[in-house]
Each structure stands twice: as C-alpha cells, then as structure tokens.
C-alpha cells in the first residue's frame, strides 16, 4: 500500500511535468517562454508585420471556424458568471479552513502535538489531496490509506523516536492527510455530478458549506451521546478493526474481514448475491437496486439514532 502510494505520487508529479496542455508542464512552460516579449526581443521574430483584416473581409478559413465553434461550445458548457464562486471567496475560505484546522488540533492536543507538526501535516494534506483527487478521477479509487502512510512515513523521519508523543504525532499527521484526501475526493465527485446535471456551482458551494458545518457539529454530539449510553468498545460495539490493530500478535497474518461480526459480513454477502441475480439472471436495470440499497443505508442510520435516543431515555425498545 505504501509503495503504491509512492508510485502514484511520483506518477502524478512527473506526468504533470511532461504532458502538454498546462502552464505547469514543461512543454507549456517552454511555449510560454517562446511567446513572451522578452524572448521575442532577444531572438527576434520572423513575423515583423501582420496584415490587418478589414471588417468586410470574409477570408476566415475552415480551421478558424472550427476553433471558434469549439470555443463557443466550451463557453456554453461553463456556468454563467453569476453562478460561479469567485477566486476571492475560494482563497478566503481556504485560509480560514487551514487556520481553523490548525487551531482545533492545537486546542485538542495542546503541547502533545507541536504547532510546527500540525502546520506541516495540514500543508502536506493540501498536496496529497491533489494526488487523491487525480487518482480518484482516473481510476475511481481514492488511495486514502496509502496517502496517510506517506504522511506517517515522513513524520517518522522528522520526529525523533525519543519524543514521548511521537506515536500520537504520527497518527494525527496520517489522520489529517487521509481526511483531506477523502474529503477532496468526495467533494470532486459531488461537484462533477452537479455539473453534469446542470446545477449551479454557487448553490452547490453553499450547500456543501451548510452541510459540512452541521455535520461536524452533529457528528461530535452523536459520538458523545453514543459513548455516554453505550460502552465502546463493548459487547454491542466491539470495534473489531481497532481490536485487530492493537495488542494482537497475529495481526499481520489475519485478514481484517474475519473480525467483523456476522451481521455485517453476511449482510454484504446477501446484498452481493441479490445484486448478481437482479443484474445477470433477471437482466434488470441497476438503478432501482441502487435506490433500494441507498434507502436501506439511510434507514439504518436514521433508526440507529432513534434507538440511541430511546436508550438514553430508558424507553423499552427492540
């Protein structure tokens, strides 16, 4: 997983240097130098004079017509100016989110995680999230686990092992990088879907802002409520992945799926069999199946909150 992340990062970095069509690429950089005024002043230009075309002349070639037609089609695909998010809003939001992330981590962990380590982790997350988005767009797979391993490997090199908080710093750095790549990939998928459906970018932006803010507050509240009502880990919430990762000498040799409870594993197996029968035996469309599965997931999440509230109020329930 770590090797795959390193190879992916190297591929994304080197590919952007040698593939044309971008000002950041090497061909684009050389082309911009050739087109600059300084280059023309130093080496001269072959085209010293250019003919002025009169408004009544109609000497445009077919190639120019094709280019203008493609340009008009590209303009039609973009959203109107009043529905776009300005660069100023993006810059201010980025700076505020970075500051909020750094302040929050420093407030929660205090002196256990140095401020410089938090700043490095956040800026690493910005770079690694680009790799995650690129990989997700090309392969439909966001390598968030490998991205977190890259951050952890880097912090293992810069944080001395003698530091009593070295493990905590390493985990926080990996969590920040993984969360950044994960959220960037999810946001890209949401915005791309909205673009294909013709949704307003501004409406999507504010919808994401409202949803992310409400979700951050509610998720923390629900977690605290869960830990007050239930024992975690316990008989009901066993946290099998964490149990597998901590204090188990057989951890490198046992697949993580074996530690999931049967209700989780068997439900996935039953869903896979139903999907295979629906698609390959009955030859039906996958859309109703996706809607049904989404309803099951949403219903399970909603009813789990209902059960949590009833348990907190000591209401008899199943």
mmCIF file of C-alpha atoms in Angstrom:
data_model
loop_
_atom_site.group_PDB
_atom_site.id
_atom_site.type_symbol
_atom_site.label_atom_id
_atom_site.label_comp_id
_atom_site.label_asym_id
_atom_site.label_seq_id
_atom_site.Cartn_x
_atom_site.Cartn_y
_atom_site.Cartn_z
ATOM 1 C CA UNK A 1 0.000 0.000 0.000
ATOM 2 C CA UNK A 2 2.819 2.386 0.862
ATOM 3 C CA UNK A 3 4.729 1.502 -2.317
ATOM 4 C CA UNK A 4 1.565 2.034 -4.360
ATOM 5 C CA UNK A 5 1.092 5.482 -2.833
ATOM 6 C CA UNK A 6 4.708 6.444 -3.570
ATOM 7 C CA UNK A 7 4.403 5.267 -7.176
ATOM 8 C CA UNK A 8 1.096 7.111 -7.597
ATOM 9 C CA UNK A 9 2.538 10.333 -6.207
ATOM 10 C CA UNK A 10 5.557 10.078 -8.495
ATOM 11 C CA UNK A 11 3.338 9.375 -11.489
ATOM 12 C CA UNK A 12 1.097 12.368 -10.817
ATOM 13 C CA UNK A 13 4.073 14.675 -10.254
ATOM 14 C CA UNK A 14 6.089 13.605 -13.294
ATOM 15 C CA UNK A 15 3.076 13.333 -15.587
ATOM 16 C CA UNK A 16 2.170 16.963 -15.000
ATOM 17 C CA UNK A 17 5.713 17.981 -15.967
ATOM 18 C CA UNK A 18 5.866 16.267 -19.347
ATOM 19 C CA UNK A 19 2.266 16.325 -20.584
ATOM 20 C CA UNK A 20 1.304 19.383 -22.589
ATOM 21 C CA UNK A 21 -1.810 21.477 -22.244
ATOM 22 C CA UNK A 22 -0.896 23.036 -18.908
ATOM 23 C CA UNK A 23 1.217 26.023 -17.947
ATOM 24 C CA UNK A 24 2.744 23.911 -15.185
ATOM 25 C CA UNK A 25 4.031 21.305 -17.618
ATOM 26 C CA UNK A 26 7.462 21.507 -19.199
ATOM 27 C CA UNK A 27 6.112 21.882 -22.771
ATOM 28 C CA UNK A 28 3.689 24.559 -21.620
ATOM 29 C CA UNK A 29 6.437 26.383 -19.752
ATOM 30 C CA UNK A 30 8.731 26.374 -22.788
ATOM 31 C CA UNK A 31 5.878 27.502 -25.019
ATOM 32 C CA UNK A 32 5.116 30.410 -22.698
ATOM 33 C CA UNK A 33 8.791 31.429 -22.839
ATOM 34 C CA UNK A 34 8.750 31.372 -26.637
ATOM 35 C CA UNK A 35 5.636 33.531 -26.681
ATOM 36 C CA UNK A 36 6.932 36.051 -24.156
ATOM 37 C CA UNK A 37 8.004 39.544 -25.176
ATOM 38 C CA UNK A 38 11.476 39.084 -23.678
ATOM 39 C CA UNK A 39 12.141 36.044 -25.858
ATOM 40 C CA UNK A 40 10.997 37.891 -28.963
ATOM 41 C CA UNK A 41 13.242 40.817 -28.061
ATOM 42 C CA UNK A 42 16.290 38.572 -27.583
ATOM 43 C CA UNK A 43 15.994 36.256 -30.584
ATOM 44 C CA UNK A 44 13.764 38.337 -32.806
ATOM 45 C CA UNK A 45 10.572 37.351 -34.526
ATOM 46 C CA UNK A 46 10.086 36.196 -38.091
ATOM 47 C CA UNK A 47 6.679 37.818 -38.342
ATOM 48 C CA UNK A 48 7.618 41.500 -38.234
ATOM 49 C CA UNK A 49 4.448 42.653 -39.922
ATOM 50 C CA UNK A 50 0.901 41.355 -39.861
ATOM 51 C CA UNK A 51 -1.893 42.150 -42.271
ATOM 52 C CA UNK A 52 -4.919 43.866 -40.804
ATOM 53 C CA UNK A 53 -8.154 42.195 -41.791
ATOM 54 C CA UNK A 54 -10.966 44.509 -42.699
ATOM 55 C CA UNK A 55 -14.384 44.013 -41.110
ATOM 56 C CA UNK A 56 -15.988 43.361 -44.506
ATOM 57 C CA UNK A 57 -13.427 40.718 -45.468
ATOM 58 C CA UNK A 58 -14.530 37.106 -45.150
ATOM 59 C CA UNK A 59 -11.258 35.253 -45.524
ATOM 60 C CA UNK A 60 -11.581 33.068 -42.466
ATOM 61 C CA UNK A 61 -10.509 29.503 -43.054
ATOM 62 C CA UNK A 62 -12.353 26.371 -42.075
ATOM 63 C CA UNK A 63 -9.861 25.770 -39.283
ATOM 64 C CA UNK A 64 -10.626 29.129 -37.721
ATOM 65 C CA UNK A 65 -14.324 28.346 -37.946
ATOM 66 C CA UNK A 66 -13.813 25.029 -36.214
ATOM 67 C CA UNK A 67 -11.788 26.683 -33.457
ATOM 68 C CA UNK A 68 -14.421 29.357 -32.869
ATOM 69 C CA UNK A 69 -17.156 26.723 -32.843
ATOM 70 C CA UNK A 70 -15.281 24.646 -30.288
ATOM 71 C CA UNK A 71 -14.693 27.763 -28.191
ATOM 72 C CA UNK A 72 -18.393 28.623 -28.244
ATOM 73 C CA UNK A 73 -19.293 25.080 -27.211
ATOM 74 C CA UNK A 74 -16.797 25.299 -24.356
ATOM 75 C CA UNK A 75 -18.310 28.602 -23.226
ATOM 76 C CA UNK A 76 -21.787 27.083 -23.272
ATOM 77 C CA UNK A 77 -20.645 24.251 -21.005
ATOM 78 C CA UNK A 78 -19.413 26.663 -18.322
ATOM 79 C CA UNK A 79 -21.790 28.139 -15.784
ATOM 80 C CA UNK A 80 -22.800 31.808 -16.037
ATOM 81 C CA UNK A 81 -20.705 34.322 -14.138
ATOM 82 C CA UNK A 82 -23.424 34.999 -11.573
ATOM 83 C CA UNK A 83 -23.479 31.290 -10.629
ATOM 84 C CA UNK A 84 -19.736 30.875 -10.139
ATOM 85 C CA UNK A 85 -17.675 31.193 -6.981
ATOM 86 C CA UNK A 86 -15.115 33.974 -7.141
ATOM 87 C CA UNK A 87 -11.422 33.319 -6.595
ATOM 88 C CA UNK A 88 -11.518 35.698 -3.653
ATOM 89 C CA UNK A 89 -14.129 33.567 -1.894
ATOM 90 C CA UNK A 90 -12.114 30.421 -2.547
ATOM 91 C CA UNK A 91 -8.892 31.991 -1.238
ATOM 92 C CA UNK A 92 -10.529 33.362 1.906
ATOM 93 C CA UNK A 93 -12.297 30.071 2.579
ATOM 94 C CA UNK A 94 -9.081 28.104 2.110
ATOM 95 C CA UNK A 95 -7.135 30.309 4.518
ATOM 96 C CA UNK A 96 -9.910 30.217 7.113
ATOM 97 C CA UNK A 97 -10.253 26.428 6.895
ATOM 98 C CA UNK A 98 -6.484 25.976 7.286
ATOM 99 C CA UNK A 99 -6.447 28.272 10.312
ATOM 100 C CA UNK A 100 -9.464 26.505 11.832
ATOM 101 C CA UNK A 101 -7.853 23.082 11.368
ATOM 102 C CA UNK A 102 -4.581 24.170 12.970
ATOM 103 C CA UNK A 103 -6.295 25.916 15.890
ATOM 104 C CA UNK A 104 -8.614 22.960 16.516
ATOM 105 C CA UNK A 105 -5.806 20.392 16.589
ATOM 106 C CA UNK A 106 -3.684 22.615 18.831
ATOM 107 C CA UNK A 107 -6.625 23.163 21.181
ATOM 108 C CA UNK A 108 -7.449 19.458 21.459
ATOM 109 C CA UNK A 109 -3.932 18.052 21.839
ATOM 110 C CA UNK A 110 -2.106 21.050 23.275
ATOM 111 C CA UNK A 111 1.617 20.597 23.788
ATOM 112 C CA UNK A 112 1.455 16.893 22.899
ATOM 113 C CA UNK A 113 1.407 17.797 19.206
ATOM 114 C CA UNK A 114 3.788 20.690 18.421
ATOM 115 C CA UNK A 115 2.429 23.553 16.389
ATOM 116 C CA UNK A 116 5.011 23.105 13.636
ATOM 117 C CA UNK A 117 3.978 19.462 13.226
ATOM 118 C CA UNK A 118 0.350 20.487 12.814
ATOM 119 C CA UNK A 119 1.238 23.103 10.203
ATOM 120 C CA UNK A 120 3.353 20.608 8.247
ATOM 121 C CA UNK A 121 0.589 17.998 8.394
ATOM 122 C CA UNK A 122 -2.017 20.435 7.075
ATOM 123 C CA UNK A 123 0.130 21.605 4.171
ATOM 124 C CA UNK A 124 1.061 18.008 3.350
ATOM 125 C CA UNK A 125 -2.654 17.247 3.238
ATOM 126 C CA UNK A 126 -3.121 20.008 0.662
ATOM 127 C CA UNK A 127 -0.505 18.450 -1.620
ATOM 128 C CA UNK A 128 -1.513 14.836 -1.086
ATOM 129 C CA UNK A 129 -5.192 15.613 -1.635
ATOM 130 C CA UNK A 130 -4.312 16.574 -5.215
ATOM 131 C CA UNK A 131 -2.899 13.094 -5.697
ATOM 132 C CA UNK A 132 -6.038 11.570 -4.217
ATOM 133 C CA UNK A 133 -8.351 13.587 -6.453
ATOM 134 C CA UNK A 134 -6.282 12.775 -9.538
ATOM 135 C CA UNK A 135 -6.231 9.063 -8.752
ATOM 136 C CA UNK A 136 -9.958 9.059 -8.000
ATOM 137 C CA UNK A 137 -10.752 10.803 -11.261
ATOM 138 C CA UNK A 138 -8.650 8.416 -13.355
ATOM 139 C CA UNK A 139 -9.215 5.097 -11.577
ATOM 140 C CA UNK A 140 -12.372 5.609 -9.458
ATOM 141 C CA UNK A 141 -10.281 4.730 -6.403
ATOM 142 C CA UNK A 142 -9.050 7.214 -3.816
ATOM 143 C CA UNK A 143 -5.873 5.810 -2.178
ATOM 144 C CA UNK A 144 -6.516 7.492 1.171
ATOM 145 C CA UNK A 145 -4.868 4.718 3.194
ATOM 146 C CA UNK A 146 -1.674 4.966 1.173
ATOM 147 C CA UNK A 147 -1.752 8.751 1.442
ATOM 148 C CA UNK A 148 -1.911 8.558 5.222
ATOM 149 C CA UNK A 149 1.013 6.120 5.185
ATOM 150 C CA UNK A 150 3.067 8.634 3.201
ATOM 151 C CA UNK A 151 2.425 11.324 5.804
ATOM 152 C CA UNK A 152 3.215 8.920 8.624
ATOM 153 C CA UNK A 153 6.449 7.863 6.935
ATOM 154 C CA UNK A 154 7.509 11.491 6.564
ATOM 155 C CA UNK A 155 6.759 12.288 10.203
ATOM 156 C CA UNK A 156 8.587 9.151 11.297
ATOM 157 C CA UNK A 157 11.675 10.691 9.704
ATOM 158 C CA UNK A 158 11.367 14.200 11.161
ATOM 159 C CA UNK A 159 10.018 13.372 14.643
ATOM 160 C CA UNK A 160 12.636 11.697 16.860
ATOM 161 C CA UNK A 161 11.618 8.448 18.472
ATOM 162 C CA UNK A 162 12.725 9.820 21.828
ATOM 163 C CA UNK A 163 9.770 12.205 21.736
ATOM 164 C CA UNK A 164 7.157 10.821 24.120
ATOM 165 C CA UNK A 165 4.368 11.924 21.759
ATOM 166 C CA UNK A 166 5.924 10.552 18.572
ATOM 167 C CA UNK A 167 3.196 7.937 18.063
ATOM 168 C CA UNK A 168 0.423 10.469 18.650
ATOM 169 C CA UNK A 169 2.012 12.980 16.271
ATOM 170 C CA UNK A 170 2.364 10.272 13.643
ATOM 171 C CA UNK A 171 -1.287 9.269 13.960
ATOM 172 C CA UNK A 172 -2.520 12.864 13.821
ATOM 173 C CA UNK A 173 -0.453 13.562 10.703
ATOM 174 C CA UNK A 174 -1.837 10.483 8.982
ATOM 175 C CA UNK A 175 -5.388 11.338 10.012
ATOM 176 C CA UNK A 176 -5.131 14.901 8.679
ATOM 177 C CA UNK A 177 -3.717 13.762 5.328
ATOM 178 C CA UNK A 178 -6.238 10.957 4.931
ATOM 179 C CA UNK A 179 -9.167 13.184 5.873
ATOM 180 C CA UNK A 180 -8.031 15.880 3.439
ATOM 181 C CA UNK A 181 -7.722 13.448 0.536
ATOM 182 C CA UNK A 182 -11.017 11.767 1.385
ATOM 183 C CA UNK A 183 -12.991 15.000 1.608
ATOM 184 C CA UNK A 184 -11.366 16.388 -1.540
ATOM 185 C CA UNK A 185 -12.332 13.272 -3.480
ATOM 186 C CA UNK A 186 -15.909 13.280 -2.199
ATOM 187 C CA UNK A 187 -16.259 16.978 -2.979
ATOM 188 C CA UNK A 188 -14.942 16.451 -6.500
ATOM 189 C CA UNK A 189 -17.492 13.710 -7.134
ATOM 190 C CA UNK A 190 -20.322 15.881 -5.810
ATOM 191 C CA UNK A 191 -19.336 18.886 -7.913
ATOM 192 C CA UNK A 192 -18.826 16.785 -11.037
ATOM 193 C CA UNK A 193 -22.238 15.189 -10.622
ATOM 194 C CA UNK A 194 -23.813 18.598 -10.143
ATOM 195 C CA UNK A 195 -22.019 19.897 -13.232
ATOM 196 C CA UNK A 196 -23.352 17.029 -15.341
ATOM 197 C CA UNK A 197 -26.863 17.725 -14.063
ATOM 198 C CA UNK A 198 -26.558 21.456 -14.726
ATOM 199 C CA UNK A 199 -26.657 22.524 -11.080
ATOM 200 C CA UNK A 200 -25.463 25.949 -10.023
ATOM 201 C CA UNK A 201 -21.876 25.901 -8.650
ATOM 202 C CA UNK A 202 -22.774 28.629 -6.165
ATOM 203 C CA UNK A 203 -25.738 26.641 -4.839
ATOM 204 C CA UNK A 204 -23.539 23.558 -4.521
ATOM 205 C CA UNK A 205 -20.863 25.563 -2.723
ATOM 206 C CA UNK A 206 -23.201 26.942 -0.088
ATOM 207 C CA UNK A 207 -24.930 23.593 0.243
ATOM 208 C CA UNK A 208 -21.596 21.959 0.997
ATOM 209 C CA UNK A 209 -20.750 24.708 3.494
ATOM 210 C CA UNK A 210 -24.040 24.301 5.361
ATOM 211 C CA UNK A 211 -23.906 20.505 5.285
ATOM 212 C CA UNK A 212 -20.269 20.307 6.391
ATOM 213 C CA UNK A 213 -20.820 22.731 9.270
ATOM 214 C CA UNK A 214 -23.952 20.983 10.501
ATOM 215 C CA UNK A 215 -22.375 17.554 10.043
ATOM 216 C CA UNK A 216 -19.273 18.478 12.034
ATOM 217 C CA UNK A 217 -21.362 19.669 14.981
ATOM 218 C CA UNK A 218 -23.896 16.839 14.896
ATOM 219 C CA UNK A 219 -21.312 14.074 14.466
ATOM 220 C CA UNK A 220 -19.403 15.230 17.552
ATOM 221 C CA UNK A 221 -22.651 15.456 19.534
ATOM 222 C CA UNK A 222 -23.816 11.997 18.404
ATOM 223 C CA UNK A 223 -20.442 10.470 19.245
ATOM 224 C CA UNK A 224 -20.539 11.882 22.761
ATOM 225 C CA UNK A 225 -24.076 10.581 23.128
ATOM 226 C CA UNK A 226 -23.021 7.116 21.963
ATOM 227 C CA UNK A 227 -20.135 6.974 24.433
ATOM 228 C CA UNK A 228 -22.435 8.015 27.282
ATOM 229 C CA UNK A 229 -25.144 5.473 26.505
ATOM 230 C CA UNK A 230 -23.079 2.514 25.306
ATOM 231 C CA UNK A 231 -19.752 1.049 26.296
ATOM 232 C CA UNK A 232 -17.327 1.438 23.389
ATOM 233 C CA UNK A 233 -15.733 -0.988 22.824
ATOM 234 C CA UNK A 234 -18.202 -3.416 24.340
ATOM 235 C CA UNK A 235 -20.448 -6.345 23.535
ATOM 236 C CA UNK A 236 -22.674 -4.288 21.226
ATOM 237 C CA UNK A 237 -19.991 -2.104 19.614
ATOM 238 C CA UNK A 238 -16.904 -4.281 19.569
ATOM 239 C CA UNK A 239 -14.772 -2.088 17.245
ATOM 240 C CA UNK A 240 -13.165 -5.143 15.603
ATOM 241 C CA UNK A 241 -10.716 -3.215 13.425
ATOM 242 C CA UNK A 242 -9.210 -1.406 16.405
ATOM 243 C CA UNK A 243 -9.044 -4.670 18.346
ATOM 244 C CA UNK A 244 -7.186 -6.212 15.439
ATOM 245 C CA UNK A 245 -4.679 -3.362 15.239
ATOM 246 C CA UNK A 246 -3.799 -3.143 18.935
ATOM 247 C CA UNK A 247 -2.189 -5.840 21.038
ATOM 248 C CA UNK A 248 -2.671 -8.762 18.657
ATOM 249 C CA UNK A 249 0.486 -10.770 17.791
ATOM 250 C CA UNK A 250 -1.296 -12.448 14.848
ATOM 251 C CA UNK A 251 -2.293 -9.115 13.300
ATOM 252 C CA UNK A 252 -0.031 -9.319 10.187
ATOM 253 C CA UNK A 253 -1.411 -12.744 9.241
ATOM 254 C CA UNK A 254 -5.161 -12.379 9.762
ATOM 255 C CA UNK A 255 -7.459 -10.566 7.287
ATOM 256 C CA UNK A 256 -9.442 -7.753 8.844
ATOM 257 C CA UNK A 257 -12.746 -9.015 7.442
ATOM 258 C CA UNK A 258 -12.607 -12.086 9.682
ATOM 259 C CA UNK A 259 -13.013 -9.837 12.717
ATOM 260 C CA UNK A 260 -16.258 -8.268 11.528
ATOM 261 C CA UNK A 261 -19.423 -9.504 13.191
ATOM 262 C CA UNK A 262 -21.622 -11.884 11.125
ATOM 263 C CA UNK A 263 -24.437 -9.339 10.847
ATOM 264 C CA UNK A 264 -22.057 -7.087 8.932
ATOM 265 C CA UNK A 265 -20.376 -9.700 6.746
ATOM 266 C CA UNK A 266 -23.496 -11.735 5.940
ATOM 267 C CA UNK A 267 -25.455 -8.613 5.011
ATOM 268 C CA UNK A 268 -22.808 -7.728 2.443
ATOM 269 C CA UNK A 269 -22.789 -11.266 1.077
ATOM 270 C CA UNK A 270 -26.587 -11.323 0.791
ATOM 271 C CA UNK A 271 -26.583 -7.955 -0.954
ATOM 272 C CA UNK A 272 -23.971 -9.133 -3.438
ATOM 273 C CA UNK A 273 -25.972 -12.267 -4.273
ATOM 274 C CA UNK A 274 -29.165 -10.246 -4.707
ATOM 275 C CA UNK A 275 -27.377 -7.786 -6.981
ATOM 276 C CA UNK A 276 -25.951 -10.606 -9.110
ATOM 277 C CA UNK A 277 -29.365 -12.247 -9.515
ATOM 278 C CA UNK A 278 -31.034 -8.914 -10.310
ATOM 279 C CA UNK A 279 -28.471 -7.846 -12.913
ATOM 280 C CA UNK A 280 -27.332 -11.089 -14.545
ATOM 281 C CA UNK A 281 -30.219 -13.519 -14.100
ATOM 282 C CA UNK A 282 -33.236 -11.214 -14.267
ATOM 283 C CA UNK A 283 -31.476 -8.767 -16.648
ATOM 284 C CA UNK A 284 -32.884 -5.707 -14.881
ATOM 285 C CA UNK A 285 -31.544 -2.183 -14.603
ATOM 286 C CA UNK A 286 -29.235 -1.342 -11.721
ATOM 287 C CA UNK A 287 -30.975 1.957 -10.902
ATOM 288 C CA UNK A 288 -33.813 0.519 -8.735
ATOM 289 C CA UNK A 289 -31.273 -1.627 -6.902
ATOM 290 C CA UNK A 290 -29.097 1.395 -6.129
ATOM 291 C CA UNK A 291 -32.120 3.314 -4.833
ATOM 292 C CA UNK A 292 -33.164 0.368 -2.662
ATOM 293 C CA UNK A 293 -29.667 -0.058 -1.214
ATOM 294 C CA UNK A 294 -29.420 3.680 -0.522
ATOM 295 C CA UNK A 295 -32.749 3.516 1.291
ATOM 296 C CA UNK A 296 -31.538 0.630 3.446
ATOM 297 C CA UNK A 297 -28.378 2.520 4.388
ATOM 298 C CA UNK A 298 -30.263 5.733 5.139
ATOM 299 C CA UNK A 299 -32.920 3.879 7.111
ATOM 300 C CA UNK A 300 -30.363 2.008 9.179
ATOM 301 C CA UNK A 301 -28.556 5.222 10.050
ATOM 302 C CA UNK A 302 -31.768 7.039 10.945
ATOM 303 C CA UNK A 303 -33.145 4.206 13.075
ATOM 304 C CA UNK A 304 -29.819 3.841 14.884
ATOM 305 C CA UNK A 305 -30.218 7.441 16.059
ATOM 306 C CA UNK A 306 -33.794 6.663 17.128
ATOM 307 C CA UNK A 307 -32.585 3.631 19.096
ATOM 308 C CA UNK A 308 -29.853 5.742 20.665
ATOM 309 C CA UNK A 309 -32.329 8.370 21.861
ATOM 310 C CA UNK A 310 -34.714 5.723 23.194
ATOM 311 C CA UNK A 311 -31.865 4.002 25.015
ATOM 312 C CA UNK A 312 -30.757 7.312 26.522
ATOM 313 C CA UNK A 313 -34.318 7.968 27.747
ATOM 314 C CA UNK A 314 -34.663 4.375 29.062
ATOM 315 C CA UNK A 315 -37.594 3.684 26.745
ATOM 316 C CA UNK A 316 -38.227 -0.062 26.185
ATOM 317 C CA UNK A 317 -37.456 -0.954 22.592
ATOM 318 C CA UNK A 318 -36.044 -3.734 20.461
#
